[in-house]
XYZ file of C-alpha atoms in Angstrom:
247
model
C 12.525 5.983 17.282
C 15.756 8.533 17.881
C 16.526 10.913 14.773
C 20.077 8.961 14.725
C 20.315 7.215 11.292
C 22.464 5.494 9.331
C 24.131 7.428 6.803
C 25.951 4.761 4.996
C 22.629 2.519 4.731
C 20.779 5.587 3.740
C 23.390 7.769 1.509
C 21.242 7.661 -1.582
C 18.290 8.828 0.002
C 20.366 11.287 1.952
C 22.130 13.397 -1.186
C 18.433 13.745 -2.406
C 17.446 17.801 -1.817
C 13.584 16.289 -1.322
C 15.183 13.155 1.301
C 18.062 14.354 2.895
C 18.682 13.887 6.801
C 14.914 15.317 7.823
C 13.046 13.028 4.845
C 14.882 10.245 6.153
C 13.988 10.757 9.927
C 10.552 11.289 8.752
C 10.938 7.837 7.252
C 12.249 6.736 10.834
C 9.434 7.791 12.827
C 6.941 6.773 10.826
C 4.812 3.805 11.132
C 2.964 2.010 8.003
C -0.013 -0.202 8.227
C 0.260 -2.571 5.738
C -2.748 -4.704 4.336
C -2.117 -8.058 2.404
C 1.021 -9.529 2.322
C 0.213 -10.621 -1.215
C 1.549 -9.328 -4.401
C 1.131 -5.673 -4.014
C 2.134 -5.885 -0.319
C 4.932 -7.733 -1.065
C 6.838 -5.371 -2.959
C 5.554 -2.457 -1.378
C 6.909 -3.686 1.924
C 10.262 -4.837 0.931
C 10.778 -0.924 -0.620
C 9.286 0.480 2.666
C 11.848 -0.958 4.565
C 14.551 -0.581 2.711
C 13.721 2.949 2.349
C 14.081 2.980 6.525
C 10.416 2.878 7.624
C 10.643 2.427 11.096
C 7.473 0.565 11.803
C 5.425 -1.821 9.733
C 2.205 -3.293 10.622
C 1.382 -6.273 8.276
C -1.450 -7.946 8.161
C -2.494 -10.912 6.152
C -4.526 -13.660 7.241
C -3.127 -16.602 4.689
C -0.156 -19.193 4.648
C 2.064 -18.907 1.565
C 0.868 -21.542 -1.472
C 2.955 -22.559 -4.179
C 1.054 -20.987 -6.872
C 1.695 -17.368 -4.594
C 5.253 -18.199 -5.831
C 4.558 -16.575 -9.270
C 4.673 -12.775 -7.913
C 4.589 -12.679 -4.195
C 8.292 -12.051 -3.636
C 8.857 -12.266 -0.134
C 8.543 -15.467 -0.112
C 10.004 -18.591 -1.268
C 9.424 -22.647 -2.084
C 10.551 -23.842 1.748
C 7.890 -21.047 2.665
C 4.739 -22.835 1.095
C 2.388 -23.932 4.492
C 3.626 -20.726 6.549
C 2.265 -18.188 7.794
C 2.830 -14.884 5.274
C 2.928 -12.573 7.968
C 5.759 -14.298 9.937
C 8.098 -15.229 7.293
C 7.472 -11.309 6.037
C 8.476 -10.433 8.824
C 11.500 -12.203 9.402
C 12.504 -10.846 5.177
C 11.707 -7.533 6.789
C 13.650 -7.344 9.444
C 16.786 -9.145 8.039
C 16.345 -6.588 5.017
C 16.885 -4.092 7.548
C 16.907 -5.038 11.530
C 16.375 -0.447 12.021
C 12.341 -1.784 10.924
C 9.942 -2.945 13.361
C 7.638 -5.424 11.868
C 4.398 -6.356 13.664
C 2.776 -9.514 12.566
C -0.870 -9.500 12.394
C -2.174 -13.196 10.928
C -5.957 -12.146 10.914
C -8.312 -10.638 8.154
C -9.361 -7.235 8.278
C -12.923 -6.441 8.251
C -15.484 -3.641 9.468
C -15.526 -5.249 13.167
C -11.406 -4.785 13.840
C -10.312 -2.304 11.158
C -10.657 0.773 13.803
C -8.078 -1.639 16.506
C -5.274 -3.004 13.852
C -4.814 0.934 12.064
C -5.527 3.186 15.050
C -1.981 4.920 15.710
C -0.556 4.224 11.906
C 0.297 7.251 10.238
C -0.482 6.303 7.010
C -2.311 2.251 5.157
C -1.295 0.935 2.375
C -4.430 -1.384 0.995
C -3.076 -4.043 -1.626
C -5.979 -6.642 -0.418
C -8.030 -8.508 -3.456
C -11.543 -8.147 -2.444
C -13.867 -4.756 -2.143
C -15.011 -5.631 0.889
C -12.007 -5.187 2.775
C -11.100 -1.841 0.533
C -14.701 -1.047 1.746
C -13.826 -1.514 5.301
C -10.405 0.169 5.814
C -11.379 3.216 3.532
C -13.985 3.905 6.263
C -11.866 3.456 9.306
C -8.866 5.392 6.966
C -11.896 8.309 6.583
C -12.726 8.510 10.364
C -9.878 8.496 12.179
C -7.909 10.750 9.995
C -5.777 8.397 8.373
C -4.262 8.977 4.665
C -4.406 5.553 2.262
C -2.220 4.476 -0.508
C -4.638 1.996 -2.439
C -3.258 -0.080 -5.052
C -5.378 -2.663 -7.055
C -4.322 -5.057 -10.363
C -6.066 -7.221 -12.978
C -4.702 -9.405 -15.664
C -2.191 -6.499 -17.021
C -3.353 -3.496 -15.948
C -2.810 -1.569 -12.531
C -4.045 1.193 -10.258
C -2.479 3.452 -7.440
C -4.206 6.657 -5.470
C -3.628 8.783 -2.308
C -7.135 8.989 -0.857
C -8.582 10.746 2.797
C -5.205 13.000 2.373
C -7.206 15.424 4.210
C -10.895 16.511 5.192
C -11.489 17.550 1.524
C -9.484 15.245 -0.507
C -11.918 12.510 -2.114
C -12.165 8.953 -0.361
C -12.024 5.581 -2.151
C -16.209 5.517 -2.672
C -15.881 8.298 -5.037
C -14.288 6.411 -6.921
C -15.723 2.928 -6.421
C -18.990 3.792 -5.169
C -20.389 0.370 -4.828
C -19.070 -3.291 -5.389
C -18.646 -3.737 -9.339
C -21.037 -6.979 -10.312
C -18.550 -8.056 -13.141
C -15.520 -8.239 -10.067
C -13.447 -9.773 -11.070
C -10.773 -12.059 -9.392
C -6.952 -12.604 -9.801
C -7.445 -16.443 -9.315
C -10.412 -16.959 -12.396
C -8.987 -14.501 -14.755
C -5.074 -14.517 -14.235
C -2.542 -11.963 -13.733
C 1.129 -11.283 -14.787
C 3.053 -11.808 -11.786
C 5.592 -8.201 -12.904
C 2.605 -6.415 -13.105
C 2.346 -6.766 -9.225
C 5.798 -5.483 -8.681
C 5.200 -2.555 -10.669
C 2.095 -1.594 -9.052
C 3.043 -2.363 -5.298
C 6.501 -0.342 -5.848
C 4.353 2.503 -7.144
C 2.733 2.336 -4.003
C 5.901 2.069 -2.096
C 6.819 5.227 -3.878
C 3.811 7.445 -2.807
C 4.102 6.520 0.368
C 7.371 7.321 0.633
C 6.784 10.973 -0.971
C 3.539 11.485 1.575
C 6.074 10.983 4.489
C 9.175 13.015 3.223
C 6.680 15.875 1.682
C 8.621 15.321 -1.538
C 6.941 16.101 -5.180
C 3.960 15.888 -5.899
C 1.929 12.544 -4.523
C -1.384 10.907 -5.969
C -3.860 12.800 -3.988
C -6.804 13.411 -5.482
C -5.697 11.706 -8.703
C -5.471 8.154 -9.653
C -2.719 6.823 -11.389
C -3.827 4.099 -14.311
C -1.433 1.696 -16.354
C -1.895 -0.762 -18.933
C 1.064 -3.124 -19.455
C 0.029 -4.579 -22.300
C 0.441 -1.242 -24.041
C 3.005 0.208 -21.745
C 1.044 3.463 -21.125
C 0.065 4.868 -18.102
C -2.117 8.677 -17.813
C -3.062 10.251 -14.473
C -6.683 11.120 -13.527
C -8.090 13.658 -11.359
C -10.660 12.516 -8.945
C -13.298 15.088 -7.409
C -14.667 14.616 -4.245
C -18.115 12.980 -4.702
C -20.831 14.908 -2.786
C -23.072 11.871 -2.895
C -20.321 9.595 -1.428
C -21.912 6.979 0.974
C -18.565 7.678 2.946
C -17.829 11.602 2.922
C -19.966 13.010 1.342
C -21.291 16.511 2.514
């Protein structure tokens, strides 16, 4: 990636004092790992590229269905039977053709985690299942990699910047092990603008962690209810007793 950019593309981005032309070079260079094409990755990859990302790795197993349609908004009803990560891909790219999209149609697990991140600067987890939050928090933890995690249920939502650095706190502090009431999006429902909200949120972080702008959600976990409307911000220690880093 050269440090040229395009200044008419990027003009908003470039009049901001915490952007301007170095932010959005850092955006350039930078290369995003991207995990679930769903309804938090959705969002959260349409803002990455827009925002001038110049590499996205996304990786989703699963063809589009018709009942996706609700809040995954890459896609649309001539999608249903394709593959997510291909017709992402091609959103992606015709969003903005500056993005590299790789398209990576397998499930991530503990086996090929380490493989499908190594050389992305920073994840972005917006898979449904602990398992795989499991999985990529480890890999995230040993090779150095920070991760945006965003999760959702029914109306409420969740973003945090964990493995920041060798102190900040990993996802097992704060999910130690795998909740037995988990819950899932299919049995118990979920407002498809809930997703938006959340996966932009992570969109947003992300975008701060590259640029060094503000303050970002490390060490501190962002909750909302939208039911209510309210949202508060958590601080999260690191857990000595973490089955991941602790000391």
């Amino acid at each position: 990636m050269t440090d040229e950019i395009d200044i008419e593309r990027f003009a908003r981005h470039i009049v901001l004092r915490e952007i301007g032309g170095p932010g959005q070079q850092a955006l350039a260079r930078a290369h995003i790992a991207m995990i679930g094409a769903g309804g938090l990755g959705a969002p959260a990859a349409l803002y990455l590229a827009a925002a001038g990302i110049g590499r996205i790795t996304l990786i989703d197993p699963d063809a589009v269905s018709l009942d996706n349609l609700q809040r995954q908004i890459l896609f649309r009803t001539a999608d249903v039977g394709r593959a997510k990560v291909a017709t992402g891909a091609q959103v992606l790219t015709a969003l903005n053709p500056g993005t590299t999209v790789d398209a990576v149609g397998q499930a991530i697990d503990g086996n090929n985690a380490e493989r499908l991140l190594a050389g992305a600067d920073l994840i972005l987890d917006g898979c449904d299942n602990f398992e795989t939050r499991f999985a990529v928090n480890a890999v995230s933890r040993r090779l150095g990699i920070p991760l945006v995690s965003g999760a959702v249920g029914r109306w409420d939502g969740q973003v945090s910047l964990f493995n920041a650095s060798p102190d900040a706190p990993c996802y097992r502090c704060w999910v130690p092990e795998i909740p037995p009431d988990a819950e899932t999006c299919a049995r118990v429902g979920i407002v498809g603008a809930l997703v938006g909200v959340v996966g932009s949120m992570m969109a947003l972080d992300a975008i701060k962690h590259v640029c060094k702008a503000g303050e970002t959600l490390d060490g501190r976990i962002w909750l909302f209810d939208g039911l209510s409307m309210e949202s508060r911000t958590v601080k999260l220690p690191r857990d000595p007793d973490c089955p991941v880093c602790g000391r």
